[in-house]
JSON list of C-alpha atoms in Angstrom, two decimals:
[
{"chain": "M", "resi": 1039, "resn": "MET", "atom": "CA", "xyz": [230.95, 202.19, 227.86]},
{"chain": "M", "resi": 1040, "resn": "LYS", "atom": "CA", "xyz": [227.51, 203.15, 226.65]},
{"chain": "M", "resi": 1041, "resn": "LEU", "atom": "CA", "xyz": [225.38, 200.50, 224.95]},
{"chain": "M", "resi": 1042, "resn": "VAL", "atom": "CA", "xyz": [222.07, 201.62, 223.45]},
{"chain": "M", "resi": 1043, "resn": "VAL", "atom": "CA", "xyz": [219.27, 199.32, 222.30]},
{"chain": "M", "resi": 1044, "resn": "VAL", "atom": "CA", "xyz": [216.71, 200.52, 219.75]},
{"chain": "M", "resi": 1045, "resn": "SER", "atom": "CA", "xyz": [213.59, 198.35, 219.74]},
{"chain": "M", "resi": 1046, "resn": "ALA", "atom": "CA", "xyz": [210.79, 198.87, 217.22]},
{"chain": "M", "resi": 1047, "resn": "GLY", "atom": "CA", "xyz": [208.38, 196.35, 218.71]},
{"chain": "M", "resi": 1048, "resn": "LEU", "atom": "CA", "xyz": [204.75, 197.48, 218.85]},
{"chain": "M", "resi": 1049, "resn": "SER", "atom": "CA", "xyz": [203.03, 194.99, 221.16]},
{"chain": "M", "resi": 1050, "resn": "VAL", "atom": "CA", "xyz": [203.38, 194.45, 224.90]},
{"chain": "M", "resi": 1051, "resn": "PRO", "atom": "CA", "xyz": [204.96, 192.01, 225.52]},
{"chain": "M", "resi": 1052, "resn": "SER", "atom": "CA", "xyz": [206.99, 192.06, 222.32]},
{"chain": "M", "resi": 1053, "resn": "SER", "atom": "CA", "xyz": [209.20, 189.38, 220.81]},
{"chain": "M", "resi": 1054, "resn": "THR", "atom": "CA", "xyz": [211.24, 192.21, 219.32]},
{"chain": "M", "resi": 1055, "resn": "ARG", "atom": "CA", "xyz": [211.93, 193.63, 222.78]},
{"chain": "M", "resi": 1056, "resn": "LEU", "atom": "CA", "xyz": [212.65, 190.13, 224.10]},
{"chain": "M", "resi": 1057, "resn": "LEU", "atom": "CA", "xyz": [215.30, 189.59, 221.43]},
{"chain": "M", "resi": 1058, "resn": "ALA", "atom": "CA", "xyz": [216.72, 193.06, 222.11]},
{"chain": "M", "resi": 1059, "resn": "ASP", "atom": "CA", "xyz": [217.01, 192.32, 225.83]},
{"chain": "M", "resi": 1060, "resn": "ARG", "atom": "CA", "xyz": [218.77, 189.01, 225.23]},
{"chain": "M", "resi": 1061, "resn": "LEU", "atom": "CA", "xyz": [221.24, 190.60, 222.85]},
{"chain": "M", "resi": 1062, "resn": "ALA", "atom": "CA", "xyz": [221.89, 193.46, 225.27]},
{"chain": "M", "resi": 1063, "resn": "ALA", "atom": "CA", "xyz": [222.51, 191.12, 228.20]},
{"chain": "M", "resi": 1064, "resn": "ALA", "atom": "CA", "xyz": [224.90, 189.00, 226.14]},
{"chain": "M", "resi": 1065, "resn": "ALA", "atom": "CA", "xyz": [226.82, 192.03, 224.83]},
{"chain": "M", "resi": 1066, "resn": "ALA", "atom": "CA", "xyz": [227.02, 193.74, 228.22]},
{"chain": "M", "resi": 1067, "resn": "GLY", "atom": "CA", "xyz": [228.40, 190.57, 229.74]},
{"chain": "M", "resi": 1068, "resn": "ARG", "atom": "CA", "xyz": [231.24, 190.50, 227.22]},
{"chain": "M", "resi": 1069, "resn": "VAL", "atom": "CA", "xyz": [232.31, 194.14, 227.53]},
{"chain": "M", "resi": 1070, "resn": "SER", "atom": "CA", "xyz": [235.08, 194.74, 230.04]},
{"chain": "M", "resi": 1071, "resn": "GLY", "atom": "CA", "xyz": [234.26, 197.36, 232.64]},
{"chain": "M", "resi": 1072, "resn": "PRO", "atom": "CA", "xyz": [230.94, 199.00, 233.54]},
{"chain": "M", "resi": 1073, "resn": "VAL", "atom": "CA", "xyz": [228.27, 199.33, 230.88]},
{"chain": "M", "resi": 1074, "resn": "ASP", "atom": "CA", "xyz": [225.71, 202.14, 230.72]},
{"chain": "M", "resi": 1075, "resn": "LEU", "atom": "CA", "xyz": [222.76, 200.35, 229.09]},
{"chain": "M", "resi": 1076, "resn": "ARG", "atom": "CA", "xyz": [219.93, 202.44, 227.62]},
{"chain": "M", "resi": 1077, "resn": "VAL", "atom": "CA", "xyz": [216.82, 201.21, 225.81]},
{"chain": "M", "resi": 1078, "resn": "VAL", "atom": "CA", "xyz": [214.94, 203.29, 223.25]},
{"chain": "M", "resi": 1079, "resn": "GLU", "atom": "CA", "xyz": [211.38, 202.06, 222.69]},
{"chain": "M", "resi": 1080, "resn": "LEU", "atom": "CA", "xyz": [210.26, 203.53, 219.39]},
{"chain": "M", "resi": 1081, "resn": "ARG", "atom": "CA", "xyz": [206.63, 202.70, 220.15]},
{"chain": "M", "resi": 1082, "resn": "ASP", "atom": "CA", "xyz": [206.68, 205.46, 222.78]},
{"chain": "M", "resi": 1083, "resn": "LEU", "atom": "CA", "xyz": [208.19, 207.96, 220.32]},
{"chain": "M", "resi": 1084, "resn": "ALA", "atom": "CA", "xyz": [205.88, 207.42, 217.34]},
{"chain": "M", "resi": 1085, "resn": "VAL", "atom": "CA", "xyz": [203.98, 210.71, 217.71]},
{"chain": "M", "resi": 1086, "resn": "GLU", "atom": "CA", "xyz": [207.10, 212.79, 218.24]},
{"chain": "M", "resi": 1087, "resn": "ILE", "atom": "CA", "xyz": [208.79, 211.16, 215.26]},
{"chain": "M", "resi": 1088, "resn": "ALA", "atom": "CA", "xyz": [205.80, 212.07, 213.07]},
{"chain": "M", "resi": 1089, "resn": "HIS", "atom": "CA", "xyz": [205.82, 215.65, 214.39]},
{"chain": "M", "resi": 1090, "resn": "ASN", "atom": "CA", "xyz": [209.54, 215.93, 213.68]},
{"chain": "M", "resi": 1091, "resn": "PHE", "atom": "CA", "xyz": [208.87, 215.23, 210.01]},
{"chain": "M", "resi": 1092, "resn": "THR", "atom": "CA", "xyz": [206.26, 217.97, 209.80]},
{"chain": "M", "resi": 1093, "resn": "ASN", "atom": "CA", "xyz": [207.83, 220.73, 211.90]},
{"chain": "M", "resi": 1094, "resn": "GLY", "atom": "CA", "xyz": [211.51, 219.82, 211.82]},
{"chain": "M", "resi": 1095, "resn": "PHE", "atom": "CA", "xyz": [211.97, 219.82, 215.61]},
{"chain": "M", "resi": 1096, "resn": "PRO", "atom": "CA", "xyz": [212.25, 216.78, 217.89]},
{"chain": "M", "resi": 1097, "resn": "GLY", "atom": "CA", "xyz": [210.19, 216.66, 221.07]},
{"chain": "M", "resi": 1098, "resn": "ARG", "atom": "CA", "xyz": [211.83, 216.23, 224.45]},
{"chain": "M", "resi": 1099, "resn": "ALA", "atom": "CA", "xyz": [211.64, 212.43, 224.54]},
{"chain": "M", "resi": 1100, "resn": "LEU", "atom": "CA", "xyz": [212.76, 212.06, 220.92]},
{"chain": "M", "resi": 1101, "resn": "SER", "atom": "CA", "xyz": [215.63, 214.48, 221.49]},
{"chain": "M", "resi": 1102, "resn": "ALA", "atom": "CA", "xyz": [216.82, 212.43, 224.48]},
{"chain": "M", "resi": 1103, "resn": "ALA", "atom": "CA", "xyz": [216.64, 209.24, 222.41]},
{"chain": "M", "resi": 1104, "resn": "ILE", "atom": "CA", "xyz": [218.63, 210.83, 219.59]},
{"chain": "M", "resi": 1105, "resn": "ASP", "atom": "CA", "xyz": [221.27, 211.98, 222.08]},
{"chain": "M", "resi": 1106, "resn": "ASP", "atom": "CA", "xyz": [221.53, 208.47, 223.51]},
{"chain": "M", "resi": 1107, "resn": "VAL", "atom": "CA", "xyz": [221.97, 206.91, 220.07]},
{"chain": "M", "resi": 1108, "resn": "THR", "atom": "CA", "xyz": [224.51, 209.42, 218.80]},
{"chain": "M", "resi": 1109, "resn": "SER", "atom": "CA", "xyz": [226.61, 209.23, 221.98]},
{"chain": "M", "resi": 1110, "resn": "ALA", "atom": "CA", "xyz": [226.58, 205.41, 222.21]},
{"chain": "M", "resi": 1111, "resn": "ASP", "atom": "CA", "xyz": [229.72, 203.33, 221.95]},
{"chain": "M", "resi": 1112, "resn": "GLY", "atom": "CA", "xyz": [227.64, 200.56, 220.42]},
{"chain": "M", "resi": 1113, "resn": "LEU", "atom": "CA", "xyz": [224.09, 200.00, 219.14]},
{"chain": "M", "resi": 1114, "resn": "ILE", "atom": "CA", "xyz": [221.73, 197.05, 219.03]},
{"chain": "M", "resi": 1115, "resn": "VAL", "atom": "CA", "xyz": [218.85, 197.66, 216.63]},
{"chain": "M", "resi": 1116, "resn": "VAL", "atom": "CA", "xyz": [215.89, 195.29, 216.42]},
{"chain": "M", "resi": 1117, "resn": "THR", "atom": "CA", "xyz": [212.82, 195.57, 214.20]},
{"chain": "M", "resi": 1118, "resn": "PRO", "atom": "CA", "xyz": [209.81, 193.39, 213.46]},
{"chain": "M", "resi": 1119, "resn": "VAL", "atom": "CA", "xyz": [209.41, 192.43, 209.81]},
{"chain": "M", "resi": 1120, "resn": "PHE", "atom": "CA", "xyz": [206.57, 194.17, 207.98]},
{"chain": "M", "resi": 1121, "resn": "SER", "atom": "CA", "xyz": [206.00, 193.44, 204.27]},
{"chain": "M", "resi": 1122, "resn": "ALA", "atom": "CA", "xyz": [209.37, 191.69, 203.98]},
{"chain": "M", "resi": 1123, "resn": "SER", "atom": "CA", "xyz": [211.33, 194.66, 205.34]},
{"chain": "M", "resi": 1124, "resn": "TYR", "atom": "CA", "xyz": [211.92, 196.73, 208.48]},
{"chain": "M", "resi": 1125, "resn": "SER", "atom": "CA", "xyz": [208.94, 198.55, 209.95]},
{"chain": "M", "resi": 1126, "resn": "GLY", "atom": "CA", "xyz": [208.06, 202.10, 208.93]},
{"chain": "M", "resi": 1127, "resn": "LEU", "atom": "CA", "xyz": [208.52, 203.28, 212.51]},
{"chain": "M", "resi": 1128, "resn": "PHE", "atom": "CA", "xyz": [212.02, 201.81, 212.62]},
{"chain": "M", "resi": 1129, "resn": "LYS", "atom": "CA", "xyz": [213.02, 203.49, 209.34]},
{"chain": "M", "resi": 1130, "resn": "SER", "atom": "CA", "xyz": [211.42, 206.79, 210.36]},
{"chain": "M", "resi": 1131, "resn": "PHE", "atom": "CA", "xyz": [213.50, 207.00, 213.53]},
{"chain": "M", "resi": 1132, "resn": "PHE", "atom": "CA", "xyz": [216.76, 206.61, 211.63]},
{"chain": "M", "resi": 1133, "resn": "ASP", "atom": "CA", "xyz": [215.51, 209.08, 209.02]},
{"chain": "M", "resi": 1134, "resn": "VAL", "atom": "CA", "xyz": [215.36, 211.86, 211.64]},
{"chain": "M", "resi": 1135, "resn": "LEU", "atom": "CA", "xyz": [218.97, 211.31, 212.72]},
{"chain": "M", "resi": 1136, "resn": "ASP", "atom": "CA", "xyz": [221.74, 213.45, 211.28]},
{"chain": "M", "resi": 1137, "resn": "LYS", "atom": "CA", "xyz": [223.31, 211.75, 208.28]},
{"chain": "M", "resi": 1138, "resn": "ASP", "atom": "CA", "xyz": [226.67, 211.47, 210.07]},
{"chain": "M", "resi": 1139, "resn": "ALA", "atom": "CA", "xyz": [225.29, 210.38, 213.46]},
{"chain": "M", "resi": 1140, "resn": "LEU", "atom": "CA", "xyz": [226.19, 206.70, 213.04]},
{"chain": "M", "resi": 1141, "resn": "ALA", "atom": "CA", "xyz": [229.42, 207.06, 211.08]},
{"chain": "M", "resi": 1142, "resn": "GLY", "atom": "CA", "xyz": [231.97, 204.62, 212.48]},
{"chain": "M", "resi": 1143, "resn": "LYS", "atom": "CA", "xyz": [229.63, 203.36, 215.21]},
{"chain": "M", "resi": 1144, "resn": "PRO", "atom": "CA", "xyz": [229.40, 199.59, 215.87]},
{"chain": "M", "resi": 1145, "resn": "VAL", "atom": "CA", "xyz": [225.89, 198.29, 215.17]},
{"chain": "M", "resi": 1146, "resn": "LEU", "atom": "CA", "xyz": [224.38, 194.85, 215.71]},
{"chain": "M", "resi": 1147, "resn": "ILE", "atom": "CA", "xyz": [221.36, 194.30, 213.46]},
{"chain": "M", "resi": 1148, "resn": "ALA", "atom": "CA", "xyz": [218.49, 191.98, 214.40]},
{"chain": "M", "resi": 1149, "resn": "ALA", "atom": "CA", "xyz": [214.91, 191.29, 213.43]},
{"chain": "M", "resi": 1150, "resn": "THR", "atom": "CA", "xyz": [211.89, 189.18, 214.39]},
{"chain": "M", "resi": 1151, "resn": "GLY", "atom": "CA", "xyz": [209.18, 187.69, 212.23]},
{"chain": "M", "resi": 1152, "resn": "GLY", "atom": "CA", "xyz": [206.48, 185.08, 212.05]},
{"chain": "M", "resi": 1153, "resn": "THR", "atom": "CA", "xyz": [208.33, 182.82, 209.64]},
{"chain": "M", "resi": 1154, "resn": "GLY", "atom": "CA", "xyz": [211.90, 181.93, 208.81]},
{"chain": "M", "resi": 1155, "resn": "ARG", "atom": "CA", "xyz": [211.27, 182.90, 205.18]},
{"chain": "M", "resi": 1156, "resn": "HIS", "atom": "CA", "xyz": [211.88, 186.54, 206.15]},
{"chain": "M", "resi": 1157, "resn": "SER", "atom": "CA", "xyz": [215.38, 185.94, 207.54]},
{"chain": "M", "resi": 1158, "resn": "LEU", "atom": "CA", "xyz": [217.04, 187.57, 204.54]},
{"chain": "M", "resi": 1159, "resn": "VAL", "atom": "CA", "xyz": [215.63, 190.92, 205.70]},
{"chain": "M", "resi": 1160, "resn": "LEU", "atom": "CA", "xyz": [218.91, 191.31, 207.57]},
{"chain": "M", "resi": 1161, "resn": "GLU", "atom": "CA", "xyz": [220.88, 191.26, 204.34]},
{"chain": "M", "resi": 1162, "resn": "HIS", "atom": "CA", "xyz": [218.58, 192.95, 201.83]},
{"chain": "M", "resi": 1163, "resn": "ALA", "atom": "CA", "xyz": [217.19, 195.69, 204.08]},
{"chain": "M", "resi": 1164, "resn": "LEU", "atom": "CA", "xyz": [218.95, 196.26, 207.41]},
{"chain": "M", "resi": 1165, "resn": "ARG", "atom": "CA", "xyz": [222.56, 195.82, 206.36]},
{"chain": "M", "resi": 1166, "resn": "PRO", "atom": "CA", "xyz": [222.29, 198.17, 203.34]},
{"chain": "M", "resi": 1167, "resn": "LEU", "atom": "CA", "xyz": [220.54, 200.80, 205.49]},
{"chain": "M", "resi": 1168, "resn": "PHE", "atom": "CA", "xyz": [223.30, 200.93, 208.08]},
{"chain": "M", "resi": 1169, "resn": "ALA", "atom": "CA", "xyz": [226.02, 200.63, 205.46]},
{"chain": "M", "resi": 1170, "resn": "TYR", "atom": "CA", "xyz": [224.55, 203.77, 203.88]},
{"chain": "M", "resi": 1171, "resn": "LEU", "atom": "CA", "xyz": [224.71, 205.48, 207.29]},
{"chain": "M", "resi": 1172, "resn": "ARG", "atom": "CA", "xyz": [228.40, 204.42, 207.42]},
{"chain": "M", "resi": 1173, "resn": "ALA", "atom": "CA", "xyz": [228.02, 202.40, 210.60]},
{"chain": "M", "resi": 1174, "resn": "VAL", "atom": "CA", "xyz": [230.35, 199.49, 211.39]},
{"chain": "M", "resi": 1175, "resn": "ILE", "atom": "CA", "xyz": [228.00, 196.50, 211.17]},
{"chain": "M", "resi": 1176, "resn": "VAL", "atom": "CA", "xyz": [228.94, 193.32, 213.04]},
{"chain": "M", "resi": 1177, "resn": "PRO", "atom": "CA", "xyz": [229.26, 190.32, 210.71]},
{"chain": "M", "resi": 1178, "resn": "THR", "atom": "CA", "xyz": [226.58, 188.23, 212.45]},
{"chain": "M", "resi": 1179, "resn": "GLY", "atom": "CA", "xyz": [223.00, 189.46, 212.30]},
{"chain": "M", "resi": 1180, "resn": "VAL", "atom": "CA", "xyz": [220.31, 187.75, 214.37]},
{"chain": "M", "resi": 1181, "resn": "TYR", "atom": "CA", "xyz": [216.86, 186.84, 213.05]},
{"chain": "M", "resi": 1182, "resn": "ALA", "atom": "CA", "xyz": [214.31, 185.13, 215.27]},
{"chain": "M", "resi": 1183, "resn": "ALA", "atom": "CA", "xyz": [211.18, 183.58, 213.78]},
{"chain": "M", "resi": 1184, "resn": "SER", "atom": "CA", "xyz": [208.34, 182.33, 215.96]},
{"chain": "M", "resi": 1185, "resn": "GLU", "atom": "CA", "xyz": [209.66, 178.77, 215.82]},
{"chain": "M", "resi": 1186, "resn": "ASP", "atom": "CA", "xyz": [213.18, 179.85, 216.85]},
{"chain": "M", "resi": 1187, "resn": "TRP", "atom": "CA", "xyz": [212.26, 180.68, 220.44]},
{"chain": "M", "resi": 1188, "resn": "GLY", "atom": "CA", "xyz": [213.47, 177.83, 222.58]},
{"chain": "M", "resi": 1189, "resn": "ALA", "atom": "CA", "xyz": [214.91, 176.04, 219.56]},
{"chain": "M", "resi": 1190, "resn": "GLU", "atom": "CA", "xyz": [218.53, 175.12, 219.03]},
{"chain": "M", "resi": 1191, "resn": "GLY", "atom": "CA", "xyz": [220.68, 177.72, 217.32]},
{"chain": "M", "resi": 1192, "resn": "LEU", "atom": "CA", "xyz": [219.22, 181.04, 218.46]},
{"chain": "M", "resi": 1193, "resn": "SER", "atom": "CA", "xyz": [221.26, 181.26, 221.65]},
{"chain": "M", "resi": 1194, "resn": "GLU", "atom": "CA", "xyz": [224.45, 180.52, 219.72]},
{"chain": "M", "resi": 1195, "resn": "ARG", "atom": "CA", "xyz": [223.72, 183.26, 217.18]},
{"chain": "M", "resi": 1196, "resn": "ILE", "atom": "CA", "xyz": [222.98, 185.72, 219.98]},
{"chain": "M", "resi": 1197, "resn": "GLU", "atom": "CA", "xyz": [226.25, 184.94, 221.75]},
{"chain": "M", "resi": 1198, "resn": "ARG", "atom": "CA", "xyz": [228.29, 185.12, 218.57]},
{"chain": "M", "resi": 1199, "resn": "ALA", "atom": "CA", "xyz": [226.80, 188.46, 217.50]},
{"chain": "M", "resi": 1200, "resn": "ALA", "atom": "CA", "xyz": [227.13, 189.89, 221.01]},
{"chain": "M", "resi": 1201, "resn": "GLY", "atom": "CA", "xyz": [230.79, 188.88, 221.13]},
{"chain": "M", "resi": 1202, "resn": "GLU", "atom": "CA", "xyz": [231.45, 190.59, 217.81]},
{"chain": "M", "resi": 1203, "resn": "LEU", "atom": "CA", "xyz": [229.75, 193.78, 218.98]},
{"chain": "M", "resi": 1204, "resn": "ALA", "atom": "CA", "xyz": [231.63, 193.80, 222.29]},
{"chain": "M", "resi": 1205, "resn": "GLY", "atom": "CA", "xyz": [234.92, 193.32, 220.44]},
{"chain": "M", "resi": 1206, "resn": "LEU", "atom": "CA", "xyz": [234.23, 196.24, 218.13]},
{"chain": "M", "resi": 1207, "resn": "MET", "atom": "CA", "xyz": [233.16, 198.47, 220.99]},
{"chain": "M", "resi": 1208, "resn": "SER", "atom": "CA", "xyz": [236.33, 197.72, 222.94]},
{"chain": "M", "resi": 1209, "resn": "ALA", "atom": "CA", "xyz": [238.54, 198.21, 219.90]},
{"chain": "M", "resi": 1210, "resn": "LEU", "atom": "CA", "xyz": [237.01, 201.50, 218.82]},
{"chain": "M", "resi": 1211, "resn": "ALA", "atom": "CA", "xyz": [236.95, 202.80, 222.39]},
{"chain": "M", "resi": 1212, "resn": "GLY", "atom": "CA", "xyz": [240.75, 202.62, 222.50]},
{"chain": "M", "resi": 1213, "resn": "GLY", "atom": "CA", "xyz": [241.25, 199.26, 224.18]},
{"chain": "M", "resi": 1214, "resn": "SER", "atom": "CA", "xyz": [244.26, 197.02, 223.79]},
{"chain": "M", "resi": 1215, "resn": "THR", "atom": "CA", "xyz": [242.89, 195.54, 220.59]},
{"chain": "M", "resi": 1216, "resn": "SER", "atom": "CA", "xyz": [242.58, 199.03, 219.12]},
{"chain": "M", "resi": 1217, "resn": "SER", "atom": "CA", "xyz": [246.12, 199.92, 220.13]},
{"chain": "M", "resi": 1218, "resn": "ALA", "atom": "CA", "xyz": [247.50, 196.75, 218.56]},
{"chain": "M", "resi": 1219, "resn": "SER", "atom": "CA", "xyz": [245.51, 197.35, 215.41]},
{"chain": "M", "resi": 1220, "resn": "THR", "atom": "CA", "xyz": [246.65, 200.95, 215.26]},
{"chain": "M", "resi": 1221, "resn": "ARG", "atom": "CA", "xyz": [250.32, 199.93, 215.66]},
{"chain": "M", "resi": 1222, "resn": "SER", "atom": "CA", "xyz": [249.90, 197.31, 212.96]},
{"chain": "M", "resi": 1223, "resn": "LEU", "atom": "CA", "xyz": [248.26, 199.74, 210.56]},
{"chain": "M", "resi": 1224, "resn": "THR", "atom": "CA", "xyz": [250.84, 202.42, 211.30]},
{"chain": "M", "resi": 1225, "resn": "SER", "atom": "CA", "xyz": [253.69, 199.98, 210.69]},
{"chain": "M", "resi": 1226, "resn": "ALA", "atom": "CA", "xyz": [252.15, 198.79, 207.44]},
{"chain": "M", "resi": 1227, "resn": "SER", "atom": "CA", "xyz": [251.59, 202.37, 206.33]},
{"chain": "M", "resi": 1228, "resn": "THR", "atom": "CA", "xyz": [255.19, 203.34, 207.14]},
{"chain": "M", "resi": 1229, "resn": "GLN", "atom": "CA", "xyz": [256.56, 200.39, 205.21]},
{"chain": "M", "resi": 1230, "resn": "ALA", "atom": "CA", "xyz": [254.34, 201.23, 202.26]},
{"chain": "M", "resi": 1231, "resn": "GLU", "atom": "CA", "xyz": [255.52, 204.84, 202.25]},
{"chain": "M", "resi": 1232, "resn": "ALA", "atom": "CA", "xyz": [259.18, 203.82, 202.55]},
{"chain": "M", "resi": 1233, "resn": "ALA", "atom": "CA", "xyz": [259.03, 201.31, 199.71]},
{"chain": "M", "resi": 1234, "resn": "PRO", "atom": "CA", "xyz": [260.22, 202.68, 196.38]},
{"chain": "M", "resi": 1235, "resn": "GLU", "atom": "CA", "xyz": [257.65, 203.02, 193.68]},
{"chain": "M", "resi": 1236, "resn": "PRO", "atom": "CA", "xyz": [257.87, 200.17, 191.18]},
{"chain": "M", "resi": 1237, "resn": "GLU", "atom": "CA", "xyz": [259.16, 201.00, 187.75]},
{"chain": "M", "resi": 1238, "resn": "VAL", "atom": "CA", "xyz": [256.56, 200.69, 185.06]},
{"chain": "M", "resi": 1239, "resn": "ALA", "atom": "CA", "xyz": [257.82, 198.99, 181.98]},
{"chain": "M", "resi": 1240, "resn": "VAL", "atom": "CA", "xyz": [256.70, 200.69, 178.77]},
{"chain": "M", "resi": 1241, "resn": "PRO", "atom": "CA", "xyz": [256.14, 198.23, 175.94]},
{"chain": "M", "resi": 1242, "resn": "ALA", "atom": "CA", "xyz": [258.36, 198.82, 172.98]},
{"chain": "M", "resi": 1243, "resn": "GLN", "atom": "CA", "xyz": [255.32, 198.94, 170.76]},
{"chain": "M", "resi": 1244, "resn": "ALA", "atom": "CA", "xyz": [254.10, 202.04, 172.57]},
{"chain": "M", "resi": 1245, "resn": "VAL", "atom": "CA", "xyz": [257.16, 204.12, 171.62]},
{"chain": "M", "resi": 1246, "resn": "ALA", "atom": "CA", "xyz": [257.11, 205.73, 168.21]},
{"chain": "M", "resi": 1247, "resn": "GLY", "atom": "CA", "xyz": [260.20, 206.69, 166.23]},
{"chain": "M", "resi": 1248, "resn": "ARG", "atom": "CA", "xyz": [262.63, 204.32, 167.96]},
{"chain": "M", "resi": 1249, "resn": "ALA", "atom": "CA", "xyz": [266.26, 204.20, 166.96]},
{"chain": "M", "resi": 1250, "resn": "ASP", "atom": "CA", "xyz": [265.88, 200.60, 165.82]},
{"chain": "M", "resi": 1251, "resn": "GLY", "atom": "CA", "xyz": [263.48, 201.73, 163.11]},
{"chain": "M", "resi": 1252, "resn": "PHE", "atom": "CA", "xyz": [260.34, 200.32, 164.75]},
{"chain": "M", "resi": 1253, "resn": "HIS", "atom": "CA", "xyz": [257.35, 202.54, 164.01]},
{"chain": "M", "resi": 1254, "resn": "VAL", "atom": "CA", "xyz": [253.90, 202.47, 165.58]},
{"chain": "M", "resi": 1255, "resn": "VAL", "atom": "CA", "xyz": [251.00, 203.13, 163.22]},
{"chain": "M", "resi": 1256, "resn": "PRO", "atom": "CA", "xyz": [248.26, 205.10, 165.02]},
{"chain": "M", "resi": 1257, "resn": "PHE", "atom": "CA", "xyz": [244.98, 203.25, 165.34]},
{"chain": "M", "resi": 1258, "resn": "GLU", "atom": "CA", "xyz": [243.16, 205.90, 163.31]},
{"chain": "M", "resi": 1259, "resn": "GLU", "atom": "CA", "xyz": [245.44, 205.27, 160.35]},
{"chain": "M", "resi": 1260, "resn": "GLN", "atom": "CA", "xyz": [244.99, 201.50, 160.66]},
{"chain": "M", "resi": 1261, "resn": "LEU", "atom": "CA", "xyz": [241.21, 201.96, 160.75]},
{"chain": "M", "resi": 1262, "resn": "ALA", "atom": "CA", "xyz": [241.31, 204.27, 157.73]},
{"chain": "M", "resi": 1263, "resn": "ALA", "atom": "CA", "xyz": [243.34, 201.69, 155.81]},
{"chain": "M", "resi": 1264, "resn": "LEU", "atom": "CA", "xyz": [240.74, 199.01, 156.58]},
{"chain": "M", "resi": 1265, "resn": "ARG", "atom": "CA", "xyz": [237.94, 201.27, 155.37]},
{"chain": "M", "resi": 1266, "resn": "GLY", "atom": "CA", "xyz": [239.81, 201.96, 152.16]}
]
């Protein structure tokens, strides 16, 4: 399977790339079978991304990166936090993709920042972005602040998120989990189609001119009587 990492780190070395590498290693180790791992460094594509906005055509390197992302079985996306959100470079790259490029694709979202106060960027910025692109976002996002490196908890979050991504990749690639899920959904669908439609009881009050002499006064008439 093909696993693609998109890193928006700007410095060298970069904590964003470090987090991306750790997530990739953890996910690749949980996927059964060989893994084709590709890394897209957005720092190297900044000029071509800008040119794509002005002329509408991706350069050679950007085109290769887009092909890798759209053909991936799973994505790991990591951005530094700028002004309480993802970086402009990160957003710009996903803006040049076709609107359907990530539909149904498993995506693990992650971010790095200088303080833990920015951890909600995963929920208020990254998750809505990839939900809009109709990606399948793993439940666990990973945020790493400066104080998280080497601290308790980060490794556990990485492993949990990587396991969720690997599970989605295997399922959507047609593994045993996918087959079981498909059989379950098919069975449920068949039962639902075979079940008779429930009868809807119509309240007696809703039927005018009944044989028992009950008569419903239209609301307009009731309102007119009140006004009078």
